[in-house]
Coordinates of C-alpha atoms in Angstrom, one line a residue:
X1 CA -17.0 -5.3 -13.9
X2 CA -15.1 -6.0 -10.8
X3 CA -16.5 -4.1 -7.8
X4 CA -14.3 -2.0 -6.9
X5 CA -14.6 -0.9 -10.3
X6 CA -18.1 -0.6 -9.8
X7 CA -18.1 2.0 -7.1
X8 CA -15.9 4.8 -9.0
X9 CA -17.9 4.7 -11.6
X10 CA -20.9 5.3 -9.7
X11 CA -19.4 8.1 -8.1
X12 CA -17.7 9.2 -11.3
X13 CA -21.1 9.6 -12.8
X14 CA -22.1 11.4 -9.9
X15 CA -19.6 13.8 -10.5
X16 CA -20.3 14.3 -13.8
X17 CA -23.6 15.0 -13.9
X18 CA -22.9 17.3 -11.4
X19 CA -20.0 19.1 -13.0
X20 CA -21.4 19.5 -16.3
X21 CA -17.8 19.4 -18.4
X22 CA -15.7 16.6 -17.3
X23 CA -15.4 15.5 -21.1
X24 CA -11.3 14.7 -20.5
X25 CA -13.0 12.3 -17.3
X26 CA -15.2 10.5 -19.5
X27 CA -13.3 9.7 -22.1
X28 CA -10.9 8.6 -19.1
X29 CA -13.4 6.3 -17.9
X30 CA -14.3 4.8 -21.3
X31 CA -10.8 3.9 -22.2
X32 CA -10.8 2.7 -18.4
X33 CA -13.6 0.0 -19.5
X34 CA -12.4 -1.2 -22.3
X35 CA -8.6 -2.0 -20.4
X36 CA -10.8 -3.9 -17.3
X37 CA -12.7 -5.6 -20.5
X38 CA -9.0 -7.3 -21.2
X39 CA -7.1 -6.9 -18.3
X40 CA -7.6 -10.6 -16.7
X41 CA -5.2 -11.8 -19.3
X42 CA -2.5 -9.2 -18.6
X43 CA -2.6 -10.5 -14.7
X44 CA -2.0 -14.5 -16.0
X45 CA 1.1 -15.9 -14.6
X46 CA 3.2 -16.7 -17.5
X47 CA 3.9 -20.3 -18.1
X48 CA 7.0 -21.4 -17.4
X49 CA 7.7 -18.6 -15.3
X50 CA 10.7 -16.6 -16.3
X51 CA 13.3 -16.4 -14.0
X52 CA 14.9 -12.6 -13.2
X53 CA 16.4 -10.5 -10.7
X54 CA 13.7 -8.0 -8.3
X55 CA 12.3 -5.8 -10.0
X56 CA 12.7 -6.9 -13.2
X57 CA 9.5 -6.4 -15.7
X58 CA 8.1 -9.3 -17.2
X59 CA 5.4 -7.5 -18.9
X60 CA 3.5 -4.1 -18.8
X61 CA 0.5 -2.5 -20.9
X62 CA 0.5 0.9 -21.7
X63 CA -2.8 2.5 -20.2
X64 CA -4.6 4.5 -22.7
X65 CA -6.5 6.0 -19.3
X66 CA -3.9 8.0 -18.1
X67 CA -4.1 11.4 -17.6
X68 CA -4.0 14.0 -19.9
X69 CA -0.1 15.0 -20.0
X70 CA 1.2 11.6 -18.7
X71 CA 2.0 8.0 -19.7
X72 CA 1.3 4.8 -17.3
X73 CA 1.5 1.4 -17.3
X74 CA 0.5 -1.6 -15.9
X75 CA 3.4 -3.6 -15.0
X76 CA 4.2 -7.4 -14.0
X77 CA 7.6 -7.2 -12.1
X78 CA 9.8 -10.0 -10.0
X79 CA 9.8 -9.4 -6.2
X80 CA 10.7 -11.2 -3.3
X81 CA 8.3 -12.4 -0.5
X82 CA 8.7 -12.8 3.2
X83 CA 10.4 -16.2 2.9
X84 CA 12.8 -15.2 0.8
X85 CA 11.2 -17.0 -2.6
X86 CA 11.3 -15.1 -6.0
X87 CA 7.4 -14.2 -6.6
X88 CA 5.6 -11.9 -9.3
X89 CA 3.9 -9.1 -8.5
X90 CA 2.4 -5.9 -10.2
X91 CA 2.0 -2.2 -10.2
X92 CA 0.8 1.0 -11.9
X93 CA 4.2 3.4 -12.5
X94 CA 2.8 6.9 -14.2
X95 CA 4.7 9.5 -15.3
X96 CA 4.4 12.7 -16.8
X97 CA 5.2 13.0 -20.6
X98 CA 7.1 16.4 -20.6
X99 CA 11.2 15.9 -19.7
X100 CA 12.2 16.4 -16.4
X101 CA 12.3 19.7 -15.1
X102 CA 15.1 19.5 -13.1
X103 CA 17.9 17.9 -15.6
X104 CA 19.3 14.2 -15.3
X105 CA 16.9 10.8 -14.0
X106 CA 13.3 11.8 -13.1
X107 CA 13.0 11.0 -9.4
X108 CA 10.6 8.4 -8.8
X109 CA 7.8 8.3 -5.5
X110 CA 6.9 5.3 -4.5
X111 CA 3.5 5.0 -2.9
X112 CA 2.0 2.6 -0.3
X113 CA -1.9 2.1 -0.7
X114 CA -3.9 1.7 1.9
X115 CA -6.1 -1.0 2.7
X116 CA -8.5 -2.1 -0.5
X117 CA -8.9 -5.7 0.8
X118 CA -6.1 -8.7 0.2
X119 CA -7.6 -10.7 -2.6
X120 CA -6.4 -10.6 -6.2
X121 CA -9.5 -9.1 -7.6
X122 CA -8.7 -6.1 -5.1
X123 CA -6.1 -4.9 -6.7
X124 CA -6.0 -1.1 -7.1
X125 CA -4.4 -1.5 -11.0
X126 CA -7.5 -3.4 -11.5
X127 CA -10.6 -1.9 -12.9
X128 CA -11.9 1.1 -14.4
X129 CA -9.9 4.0 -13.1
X130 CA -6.3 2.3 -11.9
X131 CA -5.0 5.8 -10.5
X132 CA -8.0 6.8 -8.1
X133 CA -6.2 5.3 -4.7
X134 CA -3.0 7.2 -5.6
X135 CA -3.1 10.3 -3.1
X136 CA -1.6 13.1 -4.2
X137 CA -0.8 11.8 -7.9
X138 CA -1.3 15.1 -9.5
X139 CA 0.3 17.5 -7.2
X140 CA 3.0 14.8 -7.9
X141 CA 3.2 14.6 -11.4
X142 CA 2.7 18.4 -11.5
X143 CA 5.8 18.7 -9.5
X144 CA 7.8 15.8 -12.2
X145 CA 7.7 12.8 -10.3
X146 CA 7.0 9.4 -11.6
X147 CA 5.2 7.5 -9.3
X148 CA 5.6 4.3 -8.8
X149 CA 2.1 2.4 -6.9
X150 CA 2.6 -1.6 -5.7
X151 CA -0.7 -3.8 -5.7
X152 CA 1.3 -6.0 -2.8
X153 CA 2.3 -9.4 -3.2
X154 CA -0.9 -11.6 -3.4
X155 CA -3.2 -8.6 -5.1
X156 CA -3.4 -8.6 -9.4
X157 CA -0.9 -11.6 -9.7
X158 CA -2.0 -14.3 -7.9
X159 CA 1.2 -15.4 -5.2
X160 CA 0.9 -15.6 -1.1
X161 CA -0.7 -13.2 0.9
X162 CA 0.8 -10.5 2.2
X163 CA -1.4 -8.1 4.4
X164 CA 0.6 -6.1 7.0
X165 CA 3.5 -8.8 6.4
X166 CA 6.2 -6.5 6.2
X167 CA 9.0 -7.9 4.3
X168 CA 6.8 -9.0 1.3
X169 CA 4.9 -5.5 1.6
X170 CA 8.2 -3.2 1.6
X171 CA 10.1 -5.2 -1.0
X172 CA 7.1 -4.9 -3.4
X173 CA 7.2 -1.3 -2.6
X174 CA 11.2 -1.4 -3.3
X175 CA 11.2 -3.6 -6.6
X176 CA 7.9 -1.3 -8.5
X177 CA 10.6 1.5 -8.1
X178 CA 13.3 -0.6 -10.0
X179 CA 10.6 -1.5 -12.4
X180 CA 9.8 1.7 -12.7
X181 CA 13.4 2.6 -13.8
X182 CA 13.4 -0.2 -15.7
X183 CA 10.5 1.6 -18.4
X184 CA 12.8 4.0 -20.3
X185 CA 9.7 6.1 -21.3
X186 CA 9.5 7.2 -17.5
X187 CA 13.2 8.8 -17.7
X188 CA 13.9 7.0 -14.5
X189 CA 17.2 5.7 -13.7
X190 CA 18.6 3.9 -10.7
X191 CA 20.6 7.0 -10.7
X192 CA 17.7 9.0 -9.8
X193 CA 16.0 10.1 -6.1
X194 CA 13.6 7.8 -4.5
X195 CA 10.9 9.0 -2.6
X196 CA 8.6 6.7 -0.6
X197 CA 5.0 7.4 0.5
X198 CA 2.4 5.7 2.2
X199 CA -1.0 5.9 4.5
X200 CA -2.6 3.6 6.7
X201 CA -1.3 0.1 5.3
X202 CA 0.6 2.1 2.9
X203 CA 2.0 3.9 5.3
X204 CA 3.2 0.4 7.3
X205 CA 4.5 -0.9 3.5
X206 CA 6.5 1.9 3.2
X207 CA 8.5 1.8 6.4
X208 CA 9.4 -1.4 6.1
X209 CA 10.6 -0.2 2.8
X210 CA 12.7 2.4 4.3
X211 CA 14.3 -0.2 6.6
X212 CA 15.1 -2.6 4.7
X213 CA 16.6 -0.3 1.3
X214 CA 20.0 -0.6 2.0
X215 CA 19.8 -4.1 2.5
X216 CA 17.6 -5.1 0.1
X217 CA 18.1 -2.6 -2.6
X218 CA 21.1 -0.6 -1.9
X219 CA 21.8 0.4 -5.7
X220 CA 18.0 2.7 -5.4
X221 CA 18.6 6.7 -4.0
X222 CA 15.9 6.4 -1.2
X223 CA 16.3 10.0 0.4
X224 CA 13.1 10.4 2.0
X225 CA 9.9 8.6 3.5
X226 CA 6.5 10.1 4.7
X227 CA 3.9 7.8 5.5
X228 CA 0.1 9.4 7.0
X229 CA -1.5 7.5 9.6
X230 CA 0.8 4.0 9.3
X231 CA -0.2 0.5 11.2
X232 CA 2.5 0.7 13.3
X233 CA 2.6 -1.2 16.3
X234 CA 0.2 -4.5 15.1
X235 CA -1.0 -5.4 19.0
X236 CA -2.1 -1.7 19.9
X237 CA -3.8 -1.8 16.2
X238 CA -5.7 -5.0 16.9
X239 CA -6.6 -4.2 20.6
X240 CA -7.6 -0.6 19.7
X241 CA -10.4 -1.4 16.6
X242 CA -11.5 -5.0 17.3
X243 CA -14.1 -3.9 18.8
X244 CA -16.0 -2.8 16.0
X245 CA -16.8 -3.8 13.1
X246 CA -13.6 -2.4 10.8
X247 CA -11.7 -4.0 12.9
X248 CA -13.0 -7.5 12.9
X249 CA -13.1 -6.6 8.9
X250 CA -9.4 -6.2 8.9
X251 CA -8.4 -8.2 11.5
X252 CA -9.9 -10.9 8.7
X253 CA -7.6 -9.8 6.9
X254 CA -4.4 -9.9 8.8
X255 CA -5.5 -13.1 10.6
X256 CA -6.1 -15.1 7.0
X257 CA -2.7 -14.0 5.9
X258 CA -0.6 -14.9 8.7
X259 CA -1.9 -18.2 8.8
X260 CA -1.5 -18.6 4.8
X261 CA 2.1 -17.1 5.5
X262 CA 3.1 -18.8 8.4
X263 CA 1.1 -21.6 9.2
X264 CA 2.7 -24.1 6.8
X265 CA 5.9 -23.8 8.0
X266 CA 4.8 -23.5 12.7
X267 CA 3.3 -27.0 13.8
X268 CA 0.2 -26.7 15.7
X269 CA -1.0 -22.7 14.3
X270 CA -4.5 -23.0 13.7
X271 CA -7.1 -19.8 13.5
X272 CA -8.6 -21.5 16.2
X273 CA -5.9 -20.9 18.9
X274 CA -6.7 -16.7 18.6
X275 CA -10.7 -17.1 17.3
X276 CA -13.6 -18.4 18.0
X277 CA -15.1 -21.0 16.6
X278 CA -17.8 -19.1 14.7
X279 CA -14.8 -16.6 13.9
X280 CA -12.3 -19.3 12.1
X281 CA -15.0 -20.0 10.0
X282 CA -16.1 -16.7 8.8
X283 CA -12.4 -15.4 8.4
X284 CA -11.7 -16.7 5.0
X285 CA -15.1 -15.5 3.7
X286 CA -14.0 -11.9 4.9
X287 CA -11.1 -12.1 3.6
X288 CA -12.6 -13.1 0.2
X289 CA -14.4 -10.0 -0.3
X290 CA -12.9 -6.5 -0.9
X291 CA -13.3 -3.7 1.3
X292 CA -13.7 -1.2 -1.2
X293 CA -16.9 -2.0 -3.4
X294 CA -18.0 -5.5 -1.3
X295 CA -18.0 -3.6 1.9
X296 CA -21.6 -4.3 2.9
X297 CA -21.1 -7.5 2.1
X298 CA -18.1 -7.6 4.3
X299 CA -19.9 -6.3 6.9
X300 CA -22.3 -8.4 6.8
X301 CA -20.4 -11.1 7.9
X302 CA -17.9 -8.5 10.1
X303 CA -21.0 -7.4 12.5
X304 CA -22.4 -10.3 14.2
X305 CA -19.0 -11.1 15.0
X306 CA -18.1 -7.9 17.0
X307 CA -17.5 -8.8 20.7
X308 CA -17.7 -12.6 19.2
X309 CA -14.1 -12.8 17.4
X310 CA -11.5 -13.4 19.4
X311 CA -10.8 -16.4 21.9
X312 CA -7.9 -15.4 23.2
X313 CA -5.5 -12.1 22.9
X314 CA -3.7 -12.6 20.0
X315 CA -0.7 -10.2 21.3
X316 CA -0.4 -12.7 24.6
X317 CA -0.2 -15.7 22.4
X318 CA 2.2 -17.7 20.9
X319 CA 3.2 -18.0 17.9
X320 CA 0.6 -15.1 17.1
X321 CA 2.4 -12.5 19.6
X322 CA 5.3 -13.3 18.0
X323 CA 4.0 -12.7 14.3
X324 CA 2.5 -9.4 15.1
X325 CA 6.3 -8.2 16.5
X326 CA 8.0 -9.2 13.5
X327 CA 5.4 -7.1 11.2
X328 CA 5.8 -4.2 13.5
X329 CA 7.9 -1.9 11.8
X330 CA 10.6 0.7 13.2
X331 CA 12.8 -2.7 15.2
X332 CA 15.4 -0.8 13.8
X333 CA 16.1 3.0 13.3
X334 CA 14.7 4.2 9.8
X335 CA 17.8 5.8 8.0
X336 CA 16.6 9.0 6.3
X337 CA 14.7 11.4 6.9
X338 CA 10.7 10.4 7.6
X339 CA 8.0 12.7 7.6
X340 CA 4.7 11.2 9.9
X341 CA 1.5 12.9 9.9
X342 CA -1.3 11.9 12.3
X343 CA -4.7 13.4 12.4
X344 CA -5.9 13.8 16.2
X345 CA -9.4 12.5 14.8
X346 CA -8.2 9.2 13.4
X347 CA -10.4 6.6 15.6
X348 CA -8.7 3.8 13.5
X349 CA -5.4 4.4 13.9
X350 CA -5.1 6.3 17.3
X351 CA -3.3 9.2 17.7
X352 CA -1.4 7.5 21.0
X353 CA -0.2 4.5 18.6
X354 CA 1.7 7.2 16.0
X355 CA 2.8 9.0 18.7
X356 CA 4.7 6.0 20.6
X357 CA 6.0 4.5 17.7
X358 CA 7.4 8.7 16.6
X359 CA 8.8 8.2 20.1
X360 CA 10.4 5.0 19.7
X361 CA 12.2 6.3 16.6
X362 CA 13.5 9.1 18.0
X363 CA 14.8 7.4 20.9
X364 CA 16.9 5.1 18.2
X365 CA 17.9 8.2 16.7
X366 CA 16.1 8.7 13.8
X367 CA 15.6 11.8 11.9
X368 CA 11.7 12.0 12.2
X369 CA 9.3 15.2 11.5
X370 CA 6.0 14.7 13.5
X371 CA 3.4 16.5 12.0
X372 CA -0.4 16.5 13.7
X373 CA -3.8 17.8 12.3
X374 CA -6.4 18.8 14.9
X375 CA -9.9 17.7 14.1
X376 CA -8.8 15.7 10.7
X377 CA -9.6 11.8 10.7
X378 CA -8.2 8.7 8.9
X379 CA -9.6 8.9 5.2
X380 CA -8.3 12.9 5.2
X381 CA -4.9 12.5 6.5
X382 CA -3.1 11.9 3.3
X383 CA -5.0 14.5 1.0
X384 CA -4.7 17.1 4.3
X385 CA -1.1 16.5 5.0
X386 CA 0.1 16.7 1.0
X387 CA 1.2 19.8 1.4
X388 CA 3.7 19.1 3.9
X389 CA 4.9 16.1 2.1
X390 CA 5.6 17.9 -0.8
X391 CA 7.4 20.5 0.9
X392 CA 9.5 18.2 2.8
X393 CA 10.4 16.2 -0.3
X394 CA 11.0 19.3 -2.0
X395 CA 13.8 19.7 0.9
X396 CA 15.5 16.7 1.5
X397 CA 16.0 16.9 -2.6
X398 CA 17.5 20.7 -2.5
X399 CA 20.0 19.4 0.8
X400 CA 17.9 21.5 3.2
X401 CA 15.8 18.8 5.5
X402 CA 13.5 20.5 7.5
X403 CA 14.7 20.3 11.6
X404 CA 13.9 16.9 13.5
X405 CA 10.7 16.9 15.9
X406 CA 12.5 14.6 18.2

């Protein structure tokens, strides 16, 4: 049992000793063991690798752990990473099992997940319960979306890392929708709306999904994006939570991906030119471990490091300033309509950051809703501002977008 998987089911049988008649949850759970028990082999790259456009499937496995009233799938897909090569990656797509209310191509949401860690074995369609980091899943599948959830380049399928690297994140994010539409069962078609949504790292994937649709995928109906909390502007991020130990966690992160990404291909880019000594050493242990299920491990490591991590401010040098720009999404205007929702609580993505980058996008004339939640921090955002998202999806579908904030 991987541990990620390890933790829900802890706190799944938490909650059902405490609630007494979760039967449906159990058996969940159960049939969730028995798919982790074989899953390793469903992750395998294939050998030769097949050739195929984005988003094509190269293989899925139907999840007997879905939901009562739905149908999901794991599902091994073609993408594209930041460097423009043709990489596997994979996904969960869920869908409800009664036709679509509406009449023609079920509409599809694609969601961004936020941080679990950057490692394959971090995966959220790994483990026990593949659905639990989906936000809002049922209030979307009540409603008669499929929902379509990328792992990220790098996470399930082995291929290069991609944390907070834009390009590989948001095509992901982009090619799990055409896979999704690709699963007939789902009633998806690339006829059909596309919805993207996203918090925290999610949030950041899907933006960068937004921007880069009608380039990258302009056959796909992307009408909408709302993102909760996104890692927007990469320098403020870092300078805001290094300070602590999350942030030298996920600065691990970042930092051990850029240099896998970019490294090979900029002379001279060492971990050493942004961290200390003691810090480049640590970093790929970090990085290693998950932050959902390994966390104490990961601090561990994370807290003698606080106020001991950097050498020098990665935003003021070069080629690391640069790096962090180019993952900073919202360099150009974002297209349709984007809902952002900021809790004034959030101490890990301040309230400040959300609010410049809202700025900058209306100033490019974007059509942007700016929703904020007094008192609400980062884990609630999503869960607290699902109403809203709903509504504003709801919408933008019926030809009635709600008024711009800007």
């Amino acid at each position: 049992m991987n541990p990620r998987s390890r933790w829900i089911a802890a706190l799944a049988t938490a909650g059902l000793l405490l609630a007494g008649c979760a039967q449906s949850t159990d058996s969940r759970l159960e049939q969730g063991a028995l798919e982790e028990a074989t899953e390793q082999s469903f992750y395998a790259l294939p050998d030769p690798i097949p050739a195929g456009r984005p988003g094509e499937v190269v293989r899925t496995e139907q999840l007997q752990s879905a939901p009562a009233g739905t149908i999901a799938w794991r599902v091994m897909y073609h993408s594209t990473d930041v460097t423009g090569a043709s990489i596997l990656t994979s996904a969960v797509v869920i869908a409800p099992t009664a036709p679509w209310p509406g009449g023609g191509p079920r509409p599809v949401v694609a969601w961004g997940h936020p941080t679990t860690g950057m490692a394959g074995h971090c995966a959220p369609s790994t483990g026990v319960d593949p659905f639990d980091l989906i936000e809002g899943m049922t209030d979307l599948l009540n409603a008669g979306y499929a929902v379509a959830a990328a792992d990220y380049p790098g996470m399930g399928v082995a291929g290069p890392d991609a944390y907070l690297v834009g390009v590989s994140e948001g095509n992901s994010v982009l090619d799990a929708v055409r896979a999704a539409q690709h699963i007939e069962q789902t009633g998806a078609t690339a006829a059909g709306d596309v919805l993207l949504w996203g918090h925290s790292q999610g949030g950041h994937a899907v933006l960068f999904a937004a921007q880069q649709a009608a380039g990258y995928a302009p056959e796909l109906k992307v009408r909408a994006a709302a993102v909760a909390a996104p890692a927007t502007e990469l320098g403020a991020l870092l300078n805001d939570d290094i300070g602590d130990v999350s942030g030298v966690s996920l600065g691990s992160y970042a930092f051990q991906t850029y240099q896998s990404v970019y490294g090979p291909s900029i002379p001279g880019m060492s971990l050493t030119q942004v961290l200390t000594d003691a810090g480049a050493a640590a970093t790929p242990q970090m990085a290693a471990l998950c932050l959902i299920g390994q966390n104490s491990e990961l601090h561990a490591i994370a807290g003698p490091l606080v106020g001991q991590y950097l050498r020098s401010d990665p935003t003021t040098t070069e080629p690391w300033s640069d790096i962090l720009a180019q993952n900073t999404p919202g360099g150009v205007p974002i297209t349709v309509p984007l809902l952002v929702a900021q809790g004034e609580a959030d101490e890990l993505v301040h309230p400040a950051a959300t609010q410049q980058f809202v700025t900058q996008q209306c100033a490019k004339a974007a059509h942007v809703i700016f929703k904020q939640f007094p008192g609400i921090g980062h884990g609630e955002i999503a869960l607290t501002a699902l109403p809203d998202v709903l509504s504003f999806f709801a919408a933008v579908r019926a030809g009635s977008t709600p008024a711009s904030t800007c």
